[in-house]
mmCIF file of C-alpha atoms in Angstrom:
data_model
loop_
_atom_site.group_PDB
_atom_site.id
_atom_site.type_symbol
_atom_site.label_atom_id
_atom_site.label_comp_id
_atom_site.label_asym_id
_atom_site.label_seq_id
_atom_site.Cartn_x
_atom_site.Cartn_y
_atom_site.Cartn_z
ATOM 1 C CA MET A 1 252.594 -11.593 226.670
ATOM 2 C CA THR A 2 251.337 -8.254 227.920
ATOM 3 C CA ALA A 3 252.654 -6.678 231.117
ATOM 4 C CA VAL A 4 249.232 -5.135 231.805
ATOM 5 C CA THR A 5 246.809 -6.558 234.358
ATOM 6 C CA LEU A 6 243.237 -5.310 234.183
ATOM 7 C CA VAL A 7 241.603 -4.916 237.601
ATOM 8 C CA ARG A 8 237.903 -5.405 238.326
ATOM 9 C CA SER A 9 235.927 -4.967 241.539
ATOM 10 C CA ASP A 10 232.713 -6.653 242.587
ATOM 11 C CA SER A 11 232.106 -3.635 244.848
ATOM 12 C CA LEU A 12 231.638 -1.275 241.869
ATOM 13 C CA ALA A 13 228.881 -1.134 239.263
ATOM 14 C CA GLN A 14 229.186 -4.066 236.880
ATOM 15 C CA SER A 15 227.617 -2.197 233.974
ATOM 16 C CA ALA A 16 230.803 -0.333 232.982
ATOM 17 C CA PRO A 17 232.113 -1.789 229.699
ATOM 18 C CA TYR A 18 235.751 -1.748 230.848
ATOM 19 C CA ALA A 19 237.996 -2.581 233.783
ATOM 20 C CA TYR A 20 238.073 0.016 236.542
ATOM 21 C CA ALA A 21 241.849 -0.057 236.960
ATOM 22 C CA SER A 22 244.995 -1.554 235.504
ATOM 23 C CA THR A 23 248.487 -2.264 236.751
ATOM 24 C CA ALA A 24 251.924 -2.805 235.298
ATOM 25 C CA PRO A 25 254.859 -4.546 236.982
ATOM 26 C CA ALA A 26 257.870 -2.552 238.182
ATOM 27 C CA ASP A 27 260.030 -3.827 235.318
ATOM 28 C CA ALA A 28 257.684 -2.510 232.609
ATOM 29 C CA ARG A 29 258.542 0.490 230.468
ATOM 30 C CA LEU A 30 255.709 3.022 230.410
ATOM 31 C CA VAL A 31 254.727 4.559 227.077
ATOM 32 C CA PHE A 32 252.827 7.860 227.209
ATOM 33 C CA LEU A 33 251.140 8.578 223.895
ATOM 34 C CA ALA A 34 250.106 11.999 222.699
ATOM 35 C CA GLY A 35 246.496 12.247 221.671
ATOM 36 C CA ALA A 36 245.930 10.354 218.433
ATOM 37 C CA CYS A 37 244.144 12.666 216.038
ATOM 38 C CA PRO A 38 242.116 11.912 212.887
ATOM 39 C CA LEU A 39 244.894 13.097 210.589
ATOM 40 C CA ASP A 40 245.525 11.519 207.210
ATOM 41 C CA PRO A 41 249.081 10.973 205.874
ATOM 42 C CA ASP A 42 249.119 14.558 204.547
ATOM 43 C CA GLY A 43 248.336 15.949 208.016
ATOM 44 C CA GLU A 44 244.785 16.920 207.123
ATOM 45 C CA VAL A 45 241.764 16.186 209.320
ATOM 46 C CA ALA A 46 239.838 13.351 207.681
ATOM 47 C CA GLY A 47 236.210 12.373 208.143
ATOM 48 C CA ARG A 48 234.970 15.907 208.623
ATOM 49 C CA GLY A 49 231.646 15.887 210.436
ATOM 50 C CA ASP A 50 231.771 12.095 210.965
ATOM 51 C CA ILE A 51 232.556 11.124 214.556
ATOM 52 C CA ALA A 52 232.776 7.386 213.834
ATOM 53 C CA ALA A 53 235.146 7.887 210.875
ATOM 54 C CA GLN A 54 237.345 10.196 212.929
ATOM 55 C CA ALA A 55 237.386 7.737 215.839
ATOM 56 C CA ARG A 56 238.456 4.924 213.489
ATOM 57 C CA LEU A 57 241.328 7.004 212.128
ATOM 58 C CA CYS A 58 242.349 8.034 215.634
ATOM 59 C CA MET A 59 242.555 4.372 216.596
ATOM 60 C CA GLN A 60 244.558 3.518 213.468
ATOM 61 C CA ASN A 61 246.974 6.339 214.278
ATOM 62 C CA LEU A 62 247.132 5.216 217.913
ATOM 63 C CA GLU A 63 248.048 1.692 216.815
ATOM 64 C CA THR A 64 250.781 3.112 214.566
ATOM 65 C CA ALA A 65 252.220 5.149 217.448
ATOM 66 C CA LEU A 66 252.063 2.121 219.759
ATOM 67 C CA GLU A 67 253.885 0.003 217.183
ATOM 68 C CA ALA A 68 256.625 2.638 216.885
ATOM 69 C CA ALA A 69 257.081 2.366 220.668
ATOM 70 C CA GLY A 70 257.182 -1.436 220.596
ATOM 71 C CA ALA A 71 253.662 -1.868 221.946
ATOM 72 C CA THR A 72 250.197 -3.008 220.855
ATOM 73 C CA LEU A 73 246.657 -2.268 221.950
ATOM 74 C CA HIS A 74 246.939 -5.128 224.465
ATOM 75 C CA ASP A 75 249.698 -3.164 226.232
ATOM 76 C CA VAL A 76 247.447 -0.163 226.903
ATOM 77 C CA LEU A 77 246.924 0.631 230.592
ATOM 78 C CA SER A 78 244.302 3.352 230.098
ATOM 79 C CA THR A 79 242.765 5.713 227.575
ATOM 80 C CA ARG A 80 241.094 9.075 227.469
ATOM 81 C CA VAL A 81 238.642 9.659 224.610
ATOM 82 C CA LEU A 82 237.851 13.295 223.825
ATOM 83 C CA VAL A 83 234.896 14.249 221.637
ATOM 84 C CA ALA A 84 234.081 17.821 220.634
ATOM 85 C CA THR A 85 230.364 17.742 221.391
ATOM 86 C CA THR A 86 227.674 18.554 223.916
ATOM 87 C CA GLN A 87 225.569 15.555 222.863
ATOM 88 C CA GLN A 88 225.855 12.284 224.797
ATOM 89 C CA PRO A 89 224.982 10.131 221.732
ATOM 90 C CA ASP A 90 228.086 11.546 219.995
ATOM 91 C CA LEU A 91 230.187 10.306 222.912
ATOM 92 C CA VAL A 92 228.643 6.863 222.533
ATOM 93 C CA THR A 93 229.402 6.843 218.804
ATOM 94 C CA ALA A 94 233.091 7.506 219.425
ATOM 95 C CA TRP A 95 233.207 5.107 222.368
ATOM 96 C CA ASN A 96 231.720 2.245 220.335
ATOM 97 C CA VAL A 97 234.544 2.558 217.791
ATOM 98 C CA VAL A 98 237.199 2.657 220.508
ATOM 99 C CA ARG A 99 235.690 -0.284 222.390
ATOM 100 C CA ASP A 100 235.333 -2.367 219.227
ATOM 101 C CA THR A 101 238.941 -1.669 218.254
ATOM 102 C CA PHE A 102 240.245 -2.798 221.653
ATOM 103 C CA GLY A 103 238.130 -5.965 221.573
ATOM 104 C CA ASP A 104 238.544 -8.044 224.726
ATOM 105 C CA HIS A 105 241.266 -5.763 226.140
ATOM 106 C CA ASP A 106 238.853 -3.453 227.942
ATOM 107 C CA ALA A 107 241.358 -1.123 229.599
ATOM 108 C CA PRO A 108 240.096 1.636 231.903
ATOM 109 C CA SER A 109 238.948 4.666 229.973
ATOM 110 C CA THR A 110 237.556 8.136 230.477
ATOM 111 C CA LEU A 111 235.134 9.516 227.890
ATOM 112 C CA LEU A 112 234.807 13.297 227.751
ATOM 113 C CA GLY A 113 232.810 15.837 225.816
ATOM 114 C CA VAL A 114 234.929 18.943 225.195
ATOM 115 C CA THR A 115 234.265 22.293 223.554
ATOM 116 C CA VAL A 116 237.060 22.220 220.983
ATOM 117 C CA LEU A 117 240.076 20.160 219.899
ATOM 118 C CA GLY A 118 243.371 21.219 218.367
ATOM 119 C CA TYR A 119 242.724 21.065 214.621
ATOM 120 C CA PRO A 120 239.961 22.764 212.622
ATOM 121 C CA ASN A 121 237.114 20.265 212.045
ATOM 122 C CA GLN A 122 238.568 17.772 214.546
ATOM 123 C CA LEU A 123 235.872 15.982 216.552
ATOM 124 C CA VAL A 124 237.777 13.102 218.219
ATOM 125 C CA GLU A 125 241.119 12.499 219.946
ATOM 126 C CA VAL A 126 242.310 9.416 221.852
ATOM 127 C CA GLU A 127 245.104 9.476 224.444
ATOM 128 C CA ALA A 128 246.683 6.341 225.915
ATOM 129 C CA VAL A 129 249.268 5.052 228.356
ATOM 130 C CA ALA A 130 250.828 1.640 227.723
ATOM 131 C CA ALA A 131 253.285 -0.634 229.511
ATOM 132 C CA VAL A 132 255.717 -3.037 227.840
ATOM 133 C CA ARG A 133 258.526 -5.302 228.911
ATOM 134 C CA ASP A 134 261.632 -5.082 226.761
#
């Protein structure tokens, strides 16, 4: 059972495809994840030029990091999705992959277009904070 509670408000726009806030109980251990990058097992950026492919690999790598910390996607309190673009449709492409991967666990998220990310040819990065009870 997850320690995370997703919070919604009838006073805010209902069109957002995620909860506006989340909470974790005092006895939960917080897990702060570095940005998951679209790196293959050899440390190379995969899916060059393909935002959706990079977002999928970011989410796979995020799930691997969560597992190493004793957590799952359902333990995520919030995410930040970074996309190297100036085009809003590119943001939507990345967001659709992230949202589909999380399924019904629609944790609060911030979606940002940025000028550049850390690796050559990197277009997407996904950060997360999770909470688990040991």
